XYZ file of C-alpha atoms in Angstrom:
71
model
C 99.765 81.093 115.799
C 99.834 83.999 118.342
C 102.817 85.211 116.286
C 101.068 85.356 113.112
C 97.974 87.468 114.821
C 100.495 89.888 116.594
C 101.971 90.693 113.132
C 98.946 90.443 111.407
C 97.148 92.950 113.700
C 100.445 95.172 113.769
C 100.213 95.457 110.030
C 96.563 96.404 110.111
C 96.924 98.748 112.622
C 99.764 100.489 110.649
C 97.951 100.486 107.307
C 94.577 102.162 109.436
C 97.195 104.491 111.004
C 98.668 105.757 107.838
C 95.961 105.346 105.280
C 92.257 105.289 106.649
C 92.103 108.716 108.092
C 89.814 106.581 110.904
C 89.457 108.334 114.393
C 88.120 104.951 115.879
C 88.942 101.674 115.259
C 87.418 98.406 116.666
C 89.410 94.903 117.570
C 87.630 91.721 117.987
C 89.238 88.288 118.229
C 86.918 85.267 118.661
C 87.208 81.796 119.300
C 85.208 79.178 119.582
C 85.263 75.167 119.228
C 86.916 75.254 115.768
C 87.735 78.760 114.510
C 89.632 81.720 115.330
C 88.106 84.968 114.133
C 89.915 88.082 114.162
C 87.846 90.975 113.022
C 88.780 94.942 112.820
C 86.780 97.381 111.815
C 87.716 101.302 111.642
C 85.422 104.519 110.562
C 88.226 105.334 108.056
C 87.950 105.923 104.392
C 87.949 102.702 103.172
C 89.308 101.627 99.688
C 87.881 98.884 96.896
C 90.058 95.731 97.348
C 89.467 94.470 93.996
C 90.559 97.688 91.815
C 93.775 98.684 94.760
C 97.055 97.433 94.160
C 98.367 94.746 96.327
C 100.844 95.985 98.401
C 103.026 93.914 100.852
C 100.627 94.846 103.885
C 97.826 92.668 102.189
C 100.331 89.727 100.857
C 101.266 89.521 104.537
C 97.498 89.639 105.839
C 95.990 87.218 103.175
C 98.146 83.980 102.776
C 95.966 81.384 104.637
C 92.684 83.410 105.609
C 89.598 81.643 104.426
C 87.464 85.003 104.937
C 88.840 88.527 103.818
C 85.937 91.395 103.861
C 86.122 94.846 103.534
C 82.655 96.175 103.933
């Protein structure tokens, strides 16, 4: 699992890097008795999930989450 995180984060990291336009960026990961949470959130320019074209970045962030938001 901490394998899957480290390249999950890496690929969200890249993506804020080269698309958001975000000067700060937040990390949270969160456990408790039954669920990990790993939550990032970036002042960047943000971009509609449902309209954007799925490129590999989100196929290799979504298989397997039960909670995706993009607020």
């Amino acid at each position: 699992m901490t394998l899957n995180i480290y390249r999950i984060l890496t690929e969200i990291i890249q993506n804020i890097q080269k698309h958001s336009k975000a000067s700060k960026v937040l990390i949270q990961l969160i456990q408790n008795e039954s669920e990990l949470t790993l939550m990032v959130e970036d002042n960047g320019k943000g971009f509609d999930i449902s309209s954007s074209t799925q490129g590999l970045g989100l196929k290799i962030c979504m298989p397997g989450q039960k909670h995706w938001r993009s607020a």
